[in-house]
XYZ file of C-alpha atoms in Angstrom:
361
model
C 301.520 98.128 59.500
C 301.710 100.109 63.097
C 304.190 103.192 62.000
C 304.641 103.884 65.418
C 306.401 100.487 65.991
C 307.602 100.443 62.261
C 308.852 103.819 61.457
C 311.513 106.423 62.917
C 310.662 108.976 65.329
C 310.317 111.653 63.163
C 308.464 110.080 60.467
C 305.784 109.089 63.080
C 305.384 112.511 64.392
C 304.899 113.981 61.125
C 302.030 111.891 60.608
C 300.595 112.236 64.673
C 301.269 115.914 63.550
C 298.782 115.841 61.043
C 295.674 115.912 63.773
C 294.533 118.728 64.566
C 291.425 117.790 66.059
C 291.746 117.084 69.974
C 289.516 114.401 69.959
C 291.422 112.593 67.123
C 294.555 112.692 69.020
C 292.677 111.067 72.263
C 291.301 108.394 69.672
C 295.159 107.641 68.520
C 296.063 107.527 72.204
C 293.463 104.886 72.198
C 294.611 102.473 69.536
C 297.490 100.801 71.534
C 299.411 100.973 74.757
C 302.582 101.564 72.560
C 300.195 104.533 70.654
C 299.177 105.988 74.126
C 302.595 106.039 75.294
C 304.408 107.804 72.214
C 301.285 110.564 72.227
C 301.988 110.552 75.923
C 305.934 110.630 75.738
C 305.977 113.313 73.585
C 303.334 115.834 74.839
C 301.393 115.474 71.884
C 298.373 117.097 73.477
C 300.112 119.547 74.933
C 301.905 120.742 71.584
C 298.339 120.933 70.014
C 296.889 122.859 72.437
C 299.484 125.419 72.493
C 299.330 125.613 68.561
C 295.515 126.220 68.554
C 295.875 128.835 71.495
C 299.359 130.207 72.221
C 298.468 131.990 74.758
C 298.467 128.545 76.846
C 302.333 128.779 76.656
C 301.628 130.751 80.036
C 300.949 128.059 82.006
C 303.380 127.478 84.236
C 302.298 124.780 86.390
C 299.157 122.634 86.983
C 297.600 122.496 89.801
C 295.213 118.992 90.317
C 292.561 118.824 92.752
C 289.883 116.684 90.869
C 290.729 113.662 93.267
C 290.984 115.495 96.593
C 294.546 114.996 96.546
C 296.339 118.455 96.035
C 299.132 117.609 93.164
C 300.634 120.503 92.102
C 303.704 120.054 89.250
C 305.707 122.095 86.987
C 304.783 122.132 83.664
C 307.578 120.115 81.894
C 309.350 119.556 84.680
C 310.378 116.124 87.194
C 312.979 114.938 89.190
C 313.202 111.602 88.196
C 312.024 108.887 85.396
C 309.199 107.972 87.482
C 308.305 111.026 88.070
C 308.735 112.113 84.451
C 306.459 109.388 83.232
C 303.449 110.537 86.009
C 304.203 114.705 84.793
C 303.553 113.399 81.107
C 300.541 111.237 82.342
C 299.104 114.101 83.777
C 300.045 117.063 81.133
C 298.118 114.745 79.029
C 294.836 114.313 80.444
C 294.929 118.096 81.584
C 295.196 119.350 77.867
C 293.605 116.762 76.138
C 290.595 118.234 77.867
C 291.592 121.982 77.690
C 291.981 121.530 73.744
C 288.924 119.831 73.588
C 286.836 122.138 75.749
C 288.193 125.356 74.105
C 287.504 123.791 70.812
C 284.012 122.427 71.158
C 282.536 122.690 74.064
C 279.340 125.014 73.721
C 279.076 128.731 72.807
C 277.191 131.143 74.681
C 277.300 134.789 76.539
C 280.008 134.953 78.379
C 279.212 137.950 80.151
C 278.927 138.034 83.578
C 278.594 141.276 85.029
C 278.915 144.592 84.441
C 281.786 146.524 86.532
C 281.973 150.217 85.961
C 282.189 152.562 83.566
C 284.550 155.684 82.953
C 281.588 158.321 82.767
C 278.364 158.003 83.257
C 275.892 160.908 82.640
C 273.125 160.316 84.754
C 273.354 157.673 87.434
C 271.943 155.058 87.665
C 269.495 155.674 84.536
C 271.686 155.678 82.098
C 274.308 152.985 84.012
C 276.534 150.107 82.331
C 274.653 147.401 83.991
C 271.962 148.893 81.156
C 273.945 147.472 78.394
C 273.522 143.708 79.576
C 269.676 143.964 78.034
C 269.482 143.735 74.271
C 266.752 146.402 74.153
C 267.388 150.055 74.147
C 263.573 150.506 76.009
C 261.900 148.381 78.292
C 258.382 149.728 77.738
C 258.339 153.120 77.057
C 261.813 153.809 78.963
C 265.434 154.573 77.666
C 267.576 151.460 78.207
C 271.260 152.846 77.406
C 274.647 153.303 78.877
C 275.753 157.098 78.674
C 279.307 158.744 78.982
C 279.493 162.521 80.576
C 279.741 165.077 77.583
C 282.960 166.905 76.368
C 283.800 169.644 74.248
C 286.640 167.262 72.992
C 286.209 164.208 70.010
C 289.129 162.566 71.262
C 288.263 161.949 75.158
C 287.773 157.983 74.986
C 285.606 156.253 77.058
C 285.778 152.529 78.923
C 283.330 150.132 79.701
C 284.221 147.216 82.123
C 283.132 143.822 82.141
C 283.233 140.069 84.561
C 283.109 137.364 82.557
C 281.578 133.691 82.950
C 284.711 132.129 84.474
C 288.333 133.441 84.668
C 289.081 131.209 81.350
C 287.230 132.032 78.548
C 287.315 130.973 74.188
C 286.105 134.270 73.198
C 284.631 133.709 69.565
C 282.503 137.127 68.873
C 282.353 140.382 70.165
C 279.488 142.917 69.288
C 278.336 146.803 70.226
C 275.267 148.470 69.809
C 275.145 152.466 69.741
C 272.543 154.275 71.176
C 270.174 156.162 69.463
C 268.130 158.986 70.862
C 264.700 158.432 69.752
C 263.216 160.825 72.181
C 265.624 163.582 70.754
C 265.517 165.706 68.321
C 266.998 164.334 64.907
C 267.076 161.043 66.743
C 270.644 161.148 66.768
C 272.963 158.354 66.637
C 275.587 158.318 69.759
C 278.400 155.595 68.575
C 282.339 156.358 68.830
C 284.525 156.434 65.488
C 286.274 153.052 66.513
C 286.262 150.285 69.454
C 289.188 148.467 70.879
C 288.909 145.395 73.025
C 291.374 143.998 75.976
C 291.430 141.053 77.619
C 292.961 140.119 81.000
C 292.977 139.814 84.767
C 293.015 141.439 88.292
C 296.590 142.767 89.075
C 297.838 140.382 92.192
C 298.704 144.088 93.560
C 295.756 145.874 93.495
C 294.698 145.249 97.336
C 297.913 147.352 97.710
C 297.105 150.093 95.672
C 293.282 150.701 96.872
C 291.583 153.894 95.760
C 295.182 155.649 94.310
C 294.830 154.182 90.574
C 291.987 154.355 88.716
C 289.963 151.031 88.787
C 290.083 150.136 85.197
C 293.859 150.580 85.855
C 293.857 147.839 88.455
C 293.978 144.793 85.726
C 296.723 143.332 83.581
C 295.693 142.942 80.142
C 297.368 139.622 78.307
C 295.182 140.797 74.640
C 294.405 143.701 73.087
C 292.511 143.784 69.762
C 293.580 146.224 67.029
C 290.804 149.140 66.579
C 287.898 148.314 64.973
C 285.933 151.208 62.823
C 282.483 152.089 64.061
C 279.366 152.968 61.884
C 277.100 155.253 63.293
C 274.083 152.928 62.698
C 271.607 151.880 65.358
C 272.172 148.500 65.394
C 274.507 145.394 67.057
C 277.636 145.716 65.191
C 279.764 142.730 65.272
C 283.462 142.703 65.554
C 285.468 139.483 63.959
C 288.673 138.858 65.811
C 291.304 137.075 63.848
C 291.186 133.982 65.515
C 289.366 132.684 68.763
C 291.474 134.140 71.872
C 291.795 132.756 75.053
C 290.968 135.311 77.797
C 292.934 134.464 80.851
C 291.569 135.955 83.913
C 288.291 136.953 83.450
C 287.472 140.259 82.789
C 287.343 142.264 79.246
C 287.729 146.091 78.959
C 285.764 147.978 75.878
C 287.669 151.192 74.967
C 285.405 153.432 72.575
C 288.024 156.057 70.714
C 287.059 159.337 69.019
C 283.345 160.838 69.641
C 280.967 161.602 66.307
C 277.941 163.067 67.801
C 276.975 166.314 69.551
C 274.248 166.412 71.927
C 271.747 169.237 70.547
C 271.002 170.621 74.184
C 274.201 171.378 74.853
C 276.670 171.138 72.052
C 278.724 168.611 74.205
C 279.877 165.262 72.112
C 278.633 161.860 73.873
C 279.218 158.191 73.582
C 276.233 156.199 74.408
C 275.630 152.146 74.032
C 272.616 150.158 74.381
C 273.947 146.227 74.685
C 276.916 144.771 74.625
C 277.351 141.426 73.586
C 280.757 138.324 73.829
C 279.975 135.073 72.419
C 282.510 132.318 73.706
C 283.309 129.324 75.470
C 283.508 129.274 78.946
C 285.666 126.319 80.509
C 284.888 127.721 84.583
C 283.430 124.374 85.400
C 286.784 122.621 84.594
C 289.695 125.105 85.016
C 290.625 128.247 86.861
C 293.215 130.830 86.962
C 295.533 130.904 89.648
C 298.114 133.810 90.740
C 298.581 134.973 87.233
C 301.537 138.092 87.186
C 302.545 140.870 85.278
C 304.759 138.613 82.673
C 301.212 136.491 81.947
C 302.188 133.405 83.825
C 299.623 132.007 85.768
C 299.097 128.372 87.455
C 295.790 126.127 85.948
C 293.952 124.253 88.582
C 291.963 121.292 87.291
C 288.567 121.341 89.040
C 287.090 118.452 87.517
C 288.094 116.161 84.444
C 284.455 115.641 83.146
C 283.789 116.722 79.846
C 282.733 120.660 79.556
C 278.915 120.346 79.598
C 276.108 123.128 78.657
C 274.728 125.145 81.769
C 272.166 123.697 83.425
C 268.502 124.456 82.831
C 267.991 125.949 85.979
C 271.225 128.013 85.834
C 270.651 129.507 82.540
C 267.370 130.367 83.856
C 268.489 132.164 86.937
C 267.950 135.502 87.572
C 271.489 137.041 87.765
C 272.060 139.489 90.723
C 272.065 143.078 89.108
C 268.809 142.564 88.094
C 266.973 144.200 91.227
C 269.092 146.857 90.901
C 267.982 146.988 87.084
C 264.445 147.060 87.772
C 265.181 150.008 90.708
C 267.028 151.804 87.857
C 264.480 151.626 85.673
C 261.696 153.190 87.982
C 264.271 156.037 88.673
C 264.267 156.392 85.116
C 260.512 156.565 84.615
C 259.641 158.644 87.865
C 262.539 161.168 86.465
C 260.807 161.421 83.403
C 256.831 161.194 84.563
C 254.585 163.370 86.760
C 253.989 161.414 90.367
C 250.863 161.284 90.443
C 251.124 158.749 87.156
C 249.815 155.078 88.210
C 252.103 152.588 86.669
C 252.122 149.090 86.685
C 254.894 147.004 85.912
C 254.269 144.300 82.841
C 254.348 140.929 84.137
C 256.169 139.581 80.541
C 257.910 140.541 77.450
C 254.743 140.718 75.465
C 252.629 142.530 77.430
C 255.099 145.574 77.192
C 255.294 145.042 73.295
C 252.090 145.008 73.558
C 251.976 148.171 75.437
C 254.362 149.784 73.434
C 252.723 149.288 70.280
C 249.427 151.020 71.585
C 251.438 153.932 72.889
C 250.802 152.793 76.539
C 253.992 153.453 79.378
């Protein structure tokens, strides 16, 4: 028996209601042209996706450019039967995909870039763009982020971030403190918690150039509660209670409360060697448009394919701070070394393990 055909409205949504797997509901759609045109009819997609990620309630209209004709509609909205009909067509397809990219497609680093920091101790050495390697050396040299030191625990400290595409499924977020091996005690430099936000540029920003601090120049839509942090040198992983949606692009780390004192000075510092945000990046089929202060923000459909892994050759790439990293990194070791030291850079991973485990720079 079809229960579509056979059974009351209600009854039949119940049971429709039942999926909650995105690619389920595009197999019902599937069945029948009277299937695809209740799922259709009554934005069965759309409801789904919005239950799996509220924060897609923000979308406020769709913007569809995948067949080089500019559509642009209001979500939920028409002027006429005809009209209505395309809208729903449209909603559809649009989050049919969206649910099913943020739900499977793959999971990867969704960092970016690194923007700027609050403090930074000794530039460049001891930069942000430092915590984008997972090692805390590279040979014999400090790899580490480091704030300036206070007499106060309770100056915080920020660490910005670009992710991969301005709509992002962040699933995992992790830290690793820095520890001092080339100090004495080998000291331990983590913060007593870390707090997470999620958001985008403000539209306004151009306006108010160089009068607000920059971390101040983004809206953030999330903000995680505050996370405890052990003083323990390694990457600590931070659960969030479900899989948010990061709508714009960019993700501020906020590191509350110092613990340890710097034995040189007595000054408390916060220092980090990687920083690490699992996720799923959906920049090869959406982007962000015009988001504002209340969170709405238009979605432009760049291409209706399914989400795909990164190429080869993309993964592969080298991104483009890492000159800078390298020139860093010499700074680092010329700061730290007599001139007249010859030093020649490894040419691969294990060569410099190599080097490092037979106490060669």
């Amino acid at each position: 028996m079809d229960f579509v055909e056979n059974l009351d409205t209600d009854m039949s949504l119940a049971i429709l209601y039942c999926l909650d797997d995105p690619s389920d509901l595009v197999r019902a759609s599937a069945v029948s042209r009277s299937w695809r045109d209740f799922v259709i009819k009554y934005s069965l997609s759309k409801n789904l996706c919005l239950k799996l990620f509220h924060q897609l309630t923000s979308v406020d209209r769709i913007i569809d450019t995948s067949n080089d004709m500019k559509e642009s509609f209001e979500a939920g909205s028409s002027s006429s039967l005809m009209d209505d009909t395309r809208v729903l067509e449209r909603e559809h397809r649009v989050y049919a995909l969206l649910a099913k990219g943020c739900t499977s497609s793959p999971i990867r680093s969704c960092i970016a870039d690194a923007i700027i920091a609050s403090s930074t101790d000794n530039f460049p050495a001891e930069s942000i763009l430092n915590t984008l390697d997972e090692r805390d050396r590279i040979g014999g040299t400090p790899s580490y982020w480091s704030s300036t030191g206070h007499h106060k625990t309770s100056v915080p400290e920020t660490l910005l971030y670009q992710l991969k595409g301005d709509l992002c499924v962040i699933t995992e977020l992790s830290v690793q403190p820095f520890q001092a091996y080339f100090q004495p005690g080998t000291p331990i430099y983590s913060s007593h918690y870390v707090r997470f936000r999620l958001g985008h540029l403000d539209n306004n920003e151009a306006e108010t150039a160089g009068k607000i601090p920059v971390e101040n120049k983004y809206v953030w839509t999330y903000t995680s509660q505050e996370f405890p942090m052990a003083q323990e040198n390694r990457l600590q992983n931070f659960k969030l209670p479900e899989p948010v949606i990061c709508i714009g692009g960019y993700m501020l780390v906020e590191f509350l409360g110092r613990v340890q004192t710097q034995e040189m000075d007595g000054l408390y510092y916060i220092c980090v060697s990687h920083v690490k945000v699992m996720g799923r990046s959906l920049a090869k089929s959406f982007q962000v448009v015009d988001p504002d202060e209340s969170g709405k923000f238009g979605l432009k459909v760049l291409s209706y394919s399914d989400p795909q892994e990164m190429d080869e050759n993309e993964e592969e790439e080298i991104s483009p701070f890492r000159p800078m990293r390298n020139l860093e990194q010499l700074l680092n070791f010329l700061h730290r070394h007599p001139l007249d030291v010859e030093y020649v850079w490894p040419e691969s991973d294990d060569e410099e393990e190599e080097a490092e485990s037979d106490g060669e720079v």
